[in-house]
GROMACS .gro file of C-alpha atoms in nm:
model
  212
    1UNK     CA    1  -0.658   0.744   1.777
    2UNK     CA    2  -0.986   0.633   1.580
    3UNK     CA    3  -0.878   0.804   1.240
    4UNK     CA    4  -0.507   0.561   1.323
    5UNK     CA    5  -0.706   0.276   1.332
    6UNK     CA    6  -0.936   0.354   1.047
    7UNK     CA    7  -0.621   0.376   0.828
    8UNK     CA    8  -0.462   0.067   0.948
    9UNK     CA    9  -0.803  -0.138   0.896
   10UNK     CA   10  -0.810  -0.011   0.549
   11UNK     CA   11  -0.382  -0.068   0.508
   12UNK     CA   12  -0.488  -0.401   0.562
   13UNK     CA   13  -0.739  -0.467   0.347
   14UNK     CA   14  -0.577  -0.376   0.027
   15UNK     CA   15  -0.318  -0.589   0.133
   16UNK     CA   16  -0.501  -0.906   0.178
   17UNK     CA   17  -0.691  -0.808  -0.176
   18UNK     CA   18  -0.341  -0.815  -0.301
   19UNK     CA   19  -0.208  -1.098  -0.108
   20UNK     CA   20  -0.257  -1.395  -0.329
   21UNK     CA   21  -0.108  -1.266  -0.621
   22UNK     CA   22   0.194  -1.135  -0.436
   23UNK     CA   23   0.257  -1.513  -0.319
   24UNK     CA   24   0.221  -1.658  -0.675
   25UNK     CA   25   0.418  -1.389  -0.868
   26UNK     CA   26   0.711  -1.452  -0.545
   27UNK     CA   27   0.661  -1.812  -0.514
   28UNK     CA   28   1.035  -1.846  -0.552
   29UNK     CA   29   1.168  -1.628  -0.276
   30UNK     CA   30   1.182  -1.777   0.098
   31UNK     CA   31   0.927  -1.569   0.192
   32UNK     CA   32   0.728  -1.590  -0.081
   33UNK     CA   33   0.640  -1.233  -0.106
   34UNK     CA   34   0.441  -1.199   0.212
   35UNK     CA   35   0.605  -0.873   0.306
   36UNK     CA   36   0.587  -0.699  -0.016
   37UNK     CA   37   0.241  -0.729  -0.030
   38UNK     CA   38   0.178  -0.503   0.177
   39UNK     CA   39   0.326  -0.257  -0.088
   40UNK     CA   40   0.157  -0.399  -0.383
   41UNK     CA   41  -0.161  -0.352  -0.174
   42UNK     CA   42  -0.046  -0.012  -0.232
   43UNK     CA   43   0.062  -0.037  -0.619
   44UNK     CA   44  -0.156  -0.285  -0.800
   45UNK     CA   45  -0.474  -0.088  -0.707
   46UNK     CA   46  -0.340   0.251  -0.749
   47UNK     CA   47  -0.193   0.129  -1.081
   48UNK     CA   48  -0.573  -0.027  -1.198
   49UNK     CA   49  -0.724   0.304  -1.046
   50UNK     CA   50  -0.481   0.539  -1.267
   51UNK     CA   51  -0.543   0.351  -1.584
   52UNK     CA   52  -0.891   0.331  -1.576
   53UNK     CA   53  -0.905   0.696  -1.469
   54UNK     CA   54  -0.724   0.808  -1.721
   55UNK     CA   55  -0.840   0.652  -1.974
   56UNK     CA   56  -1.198   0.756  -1.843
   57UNK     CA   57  -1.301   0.385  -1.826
   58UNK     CA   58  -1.471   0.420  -1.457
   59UNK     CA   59  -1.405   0.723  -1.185
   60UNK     CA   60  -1.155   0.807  -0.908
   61UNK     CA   61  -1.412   0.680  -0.653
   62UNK     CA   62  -1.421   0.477  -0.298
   63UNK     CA   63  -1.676   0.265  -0.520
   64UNK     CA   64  -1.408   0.216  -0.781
   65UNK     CA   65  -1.133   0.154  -0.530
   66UNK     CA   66  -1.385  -0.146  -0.341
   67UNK     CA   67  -1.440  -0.260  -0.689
   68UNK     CA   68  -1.057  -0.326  -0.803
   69UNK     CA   69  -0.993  -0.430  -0.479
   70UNK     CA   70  -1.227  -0.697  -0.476
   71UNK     CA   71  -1.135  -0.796  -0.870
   72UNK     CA   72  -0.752  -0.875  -0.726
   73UNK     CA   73  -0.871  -1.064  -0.446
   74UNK     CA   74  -1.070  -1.269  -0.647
   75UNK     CA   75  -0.863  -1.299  -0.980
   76UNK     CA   76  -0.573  -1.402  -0.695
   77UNK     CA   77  -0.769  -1.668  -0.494
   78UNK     CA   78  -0.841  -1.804  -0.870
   79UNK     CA   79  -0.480  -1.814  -0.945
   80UNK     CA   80  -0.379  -1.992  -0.624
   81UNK     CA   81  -0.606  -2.237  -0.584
   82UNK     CA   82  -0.435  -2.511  -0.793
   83UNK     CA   83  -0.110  -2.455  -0.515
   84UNK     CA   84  -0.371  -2.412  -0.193
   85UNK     CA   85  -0.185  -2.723  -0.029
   86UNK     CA   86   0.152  -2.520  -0.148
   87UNK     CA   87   0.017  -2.203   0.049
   88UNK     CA   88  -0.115  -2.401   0.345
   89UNK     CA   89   0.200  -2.585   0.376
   90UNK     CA   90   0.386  -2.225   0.349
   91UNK     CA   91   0.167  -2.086   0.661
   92UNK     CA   92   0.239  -2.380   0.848
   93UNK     CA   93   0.590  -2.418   0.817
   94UNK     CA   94   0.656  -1.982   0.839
   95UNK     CA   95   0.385  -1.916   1.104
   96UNK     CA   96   0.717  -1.673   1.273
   97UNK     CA   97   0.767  -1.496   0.958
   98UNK     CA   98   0.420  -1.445   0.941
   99UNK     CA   99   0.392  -1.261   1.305
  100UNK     CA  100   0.749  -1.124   1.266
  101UNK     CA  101   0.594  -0.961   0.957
  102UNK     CA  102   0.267  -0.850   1.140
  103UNK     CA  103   0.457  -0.694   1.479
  104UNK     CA  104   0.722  -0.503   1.234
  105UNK     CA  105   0.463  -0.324   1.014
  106UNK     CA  106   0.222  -0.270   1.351
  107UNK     CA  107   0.535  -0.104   1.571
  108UNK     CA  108   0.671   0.082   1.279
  109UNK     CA  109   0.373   0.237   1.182
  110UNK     CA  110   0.313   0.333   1.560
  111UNK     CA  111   0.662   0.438   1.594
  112UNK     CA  112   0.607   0.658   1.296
  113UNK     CA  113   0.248   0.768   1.386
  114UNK     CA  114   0.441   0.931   1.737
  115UNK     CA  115   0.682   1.106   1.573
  116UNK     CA  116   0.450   1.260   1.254
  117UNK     CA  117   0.178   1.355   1.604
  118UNK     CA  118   0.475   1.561   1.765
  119UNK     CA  119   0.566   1.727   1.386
  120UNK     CA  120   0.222   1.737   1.211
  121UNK     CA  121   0.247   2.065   1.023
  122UNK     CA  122   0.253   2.105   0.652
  123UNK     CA  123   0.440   2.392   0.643
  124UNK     CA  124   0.799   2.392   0.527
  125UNK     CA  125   1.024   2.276   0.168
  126UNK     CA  126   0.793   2.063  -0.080
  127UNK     CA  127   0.489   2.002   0.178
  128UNK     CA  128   0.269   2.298   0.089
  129UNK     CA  129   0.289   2.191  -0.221
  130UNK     CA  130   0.259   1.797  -0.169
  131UNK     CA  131  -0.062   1.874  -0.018
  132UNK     CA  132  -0.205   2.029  -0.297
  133UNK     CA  133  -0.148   1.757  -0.525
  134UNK     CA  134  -0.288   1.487  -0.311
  135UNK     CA  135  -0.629   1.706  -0.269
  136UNK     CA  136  -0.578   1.721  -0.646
  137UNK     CA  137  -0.596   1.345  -0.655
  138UNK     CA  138  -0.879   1.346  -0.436
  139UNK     CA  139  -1.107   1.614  -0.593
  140UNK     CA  140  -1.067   1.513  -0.949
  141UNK     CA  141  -1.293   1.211  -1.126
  142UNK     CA  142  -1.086   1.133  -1.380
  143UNK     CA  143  -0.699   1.169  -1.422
  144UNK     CA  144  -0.481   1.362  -1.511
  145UNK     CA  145  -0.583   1.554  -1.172
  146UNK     CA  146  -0.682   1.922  -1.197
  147UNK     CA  147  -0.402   2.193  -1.159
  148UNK     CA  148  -0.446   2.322  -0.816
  149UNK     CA  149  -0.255   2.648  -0.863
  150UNK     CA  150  -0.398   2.687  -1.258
  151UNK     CA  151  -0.758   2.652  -1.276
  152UNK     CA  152  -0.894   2.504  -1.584
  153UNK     CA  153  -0.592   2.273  -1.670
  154UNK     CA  154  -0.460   1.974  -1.589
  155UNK     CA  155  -0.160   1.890  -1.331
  156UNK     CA  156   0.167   1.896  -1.570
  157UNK     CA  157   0.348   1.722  -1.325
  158UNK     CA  158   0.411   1.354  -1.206
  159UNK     CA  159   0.162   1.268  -0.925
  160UNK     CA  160   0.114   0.816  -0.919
  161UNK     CA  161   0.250   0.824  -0.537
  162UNK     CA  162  -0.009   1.057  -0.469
  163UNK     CA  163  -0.275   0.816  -0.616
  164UNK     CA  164  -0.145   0.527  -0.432
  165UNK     CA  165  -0.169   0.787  -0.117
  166UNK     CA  166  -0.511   0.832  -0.166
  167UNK     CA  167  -0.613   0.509  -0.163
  168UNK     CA  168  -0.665   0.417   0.217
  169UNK     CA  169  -0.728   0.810   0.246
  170UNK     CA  170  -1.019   0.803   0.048
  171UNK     CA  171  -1.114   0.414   0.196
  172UNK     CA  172  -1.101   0.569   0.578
  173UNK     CA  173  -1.249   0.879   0.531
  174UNK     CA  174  -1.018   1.056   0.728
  175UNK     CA  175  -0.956   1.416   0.635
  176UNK     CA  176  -0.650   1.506   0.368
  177UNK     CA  177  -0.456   1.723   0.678
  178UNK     CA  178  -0.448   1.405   0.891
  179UNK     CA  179  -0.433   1.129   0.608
  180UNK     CA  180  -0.147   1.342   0.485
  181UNK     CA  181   0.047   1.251   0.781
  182UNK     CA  182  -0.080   0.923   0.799
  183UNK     CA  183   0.050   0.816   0.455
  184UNK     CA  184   0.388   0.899   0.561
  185UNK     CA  185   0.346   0.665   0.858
  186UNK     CA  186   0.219   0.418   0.608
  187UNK     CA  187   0.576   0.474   0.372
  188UNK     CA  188   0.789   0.405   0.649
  189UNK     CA  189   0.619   0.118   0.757
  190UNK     CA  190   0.633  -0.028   0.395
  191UNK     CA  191   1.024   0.087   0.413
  192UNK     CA  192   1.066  -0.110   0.714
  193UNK     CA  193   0.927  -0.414   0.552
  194UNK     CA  194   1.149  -0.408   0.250
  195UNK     CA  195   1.463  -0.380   0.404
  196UNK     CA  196   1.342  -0.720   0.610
  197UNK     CA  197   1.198  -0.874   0.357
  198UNK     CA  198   1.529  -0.814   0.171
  199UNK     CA  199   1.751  -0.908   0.430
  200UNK     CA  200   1.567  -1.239   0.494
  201UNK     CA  201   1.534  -1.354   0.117
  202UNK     CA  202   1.924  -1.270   0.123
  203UNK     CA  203   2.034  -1.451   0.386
  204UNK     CA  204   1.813  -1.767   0.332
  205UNK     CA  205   1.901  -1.744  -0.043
  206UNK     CA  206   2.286  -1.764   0.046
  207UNK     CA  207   2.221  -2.094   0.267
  208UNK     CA  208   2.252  -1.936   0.572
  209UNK     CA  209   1.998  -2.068   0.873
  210UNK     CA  210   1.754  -1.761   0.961
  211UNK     CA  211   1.424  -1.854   1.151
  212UNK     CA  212   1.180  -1.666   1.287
   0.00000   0.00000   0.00000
């Protein structure tokens, strides 16, 4: 249970680095884009991570990763705080969407965690080789990642969900067999959250009454 918690803590973090500019750039939706930042928390890092790897501006690193983290979460607070009575106004007024937001992401992810504990094997189709690439990601300093199957040259193959797999892998310290699983958890609970954050922009867009 302590490596579940280690990713969540982490899962969390990147997405309150990520948080303020998720409700700038969404300002205009109802829920001003407090859902899908838990997926940039995912993106915007793994994006800064892969083009500063790649270009062999600083390492694939944990030290890296704290780094960018810390860069969005203070670039974003920057950003926001001409609207901070916009944002504190927001919280106020959407305290439900807020927790319904929270409780969703929380039971999917344990939801998800049961079922991946009962089918934990990386055995069958595409997961052998899945595997490989994300100890790629997580072995190499600089992208692209080494071949794992042809030593000496790099991966010839697309692997940016992998780096954005890595991230509260690498952050938790949890080892690649279980964070394996555990990033799947993490995908479906990010699924979960774009359906409802979809669903709620939709209907509140269309002048329909939703609370929550």
């Amino acid at each position: 249970m302590l490596f579940i918690a280690q990713w969540y803590f982490w899962a969390q973090l990147l997405f309150l680095a990520s948080l303020p500019l998720s409700l700038l750039v969404f300002r205009r939706l109802p829920d001003r884009g407090y859902p899908l930042a838990k997926s940039l928390g995912l993106l915007l890092p793994a994006f800064l991570l892969w083009v500063g790897a790649s270009l062999r501006l600083w390492p694939n690193t944990a030290g890296t990763l704290l780094a960018i983290m810390g860069m969005l979460l203070a670039t974003g607070l920057l950003a926001v705080w001409g609207r901070r009575g916009e944002l504190t106004a927001f919280f106020r007024e959407q305290r439900g969407l807020v927790l319904v937001t929270e409780l969703l992401f929380a039971a999917a992810f344990g939801l998800w965690a049961v079922v991946r504990a009962y089918n934990p094997d990386i055995l069958s189709a595409e997961k052998p080789m899945d595997m490989g690439l994300l100890n790629a990601v997580l072995r190499s300093r600089f992208f692209p990642p080494a071949d794992p199957w042809l030593s000496g040259y790099p991966v010839n193959y697309y692997y940016f969900g992998f780096v954005a797999a890595s991230l509260p892998l690498r952050l938790s310290g949890v080892a690649p067999s279980v964070g394996y699983n555990l990033a799947l958890v993490h995908f479906f609970s990010l699924t979960a959250l774009g359906v409802f954050s979809l669903a709620f922009n939709l209907v509140r867009l269309s002048g329909a009454r939703w609370r929550v």
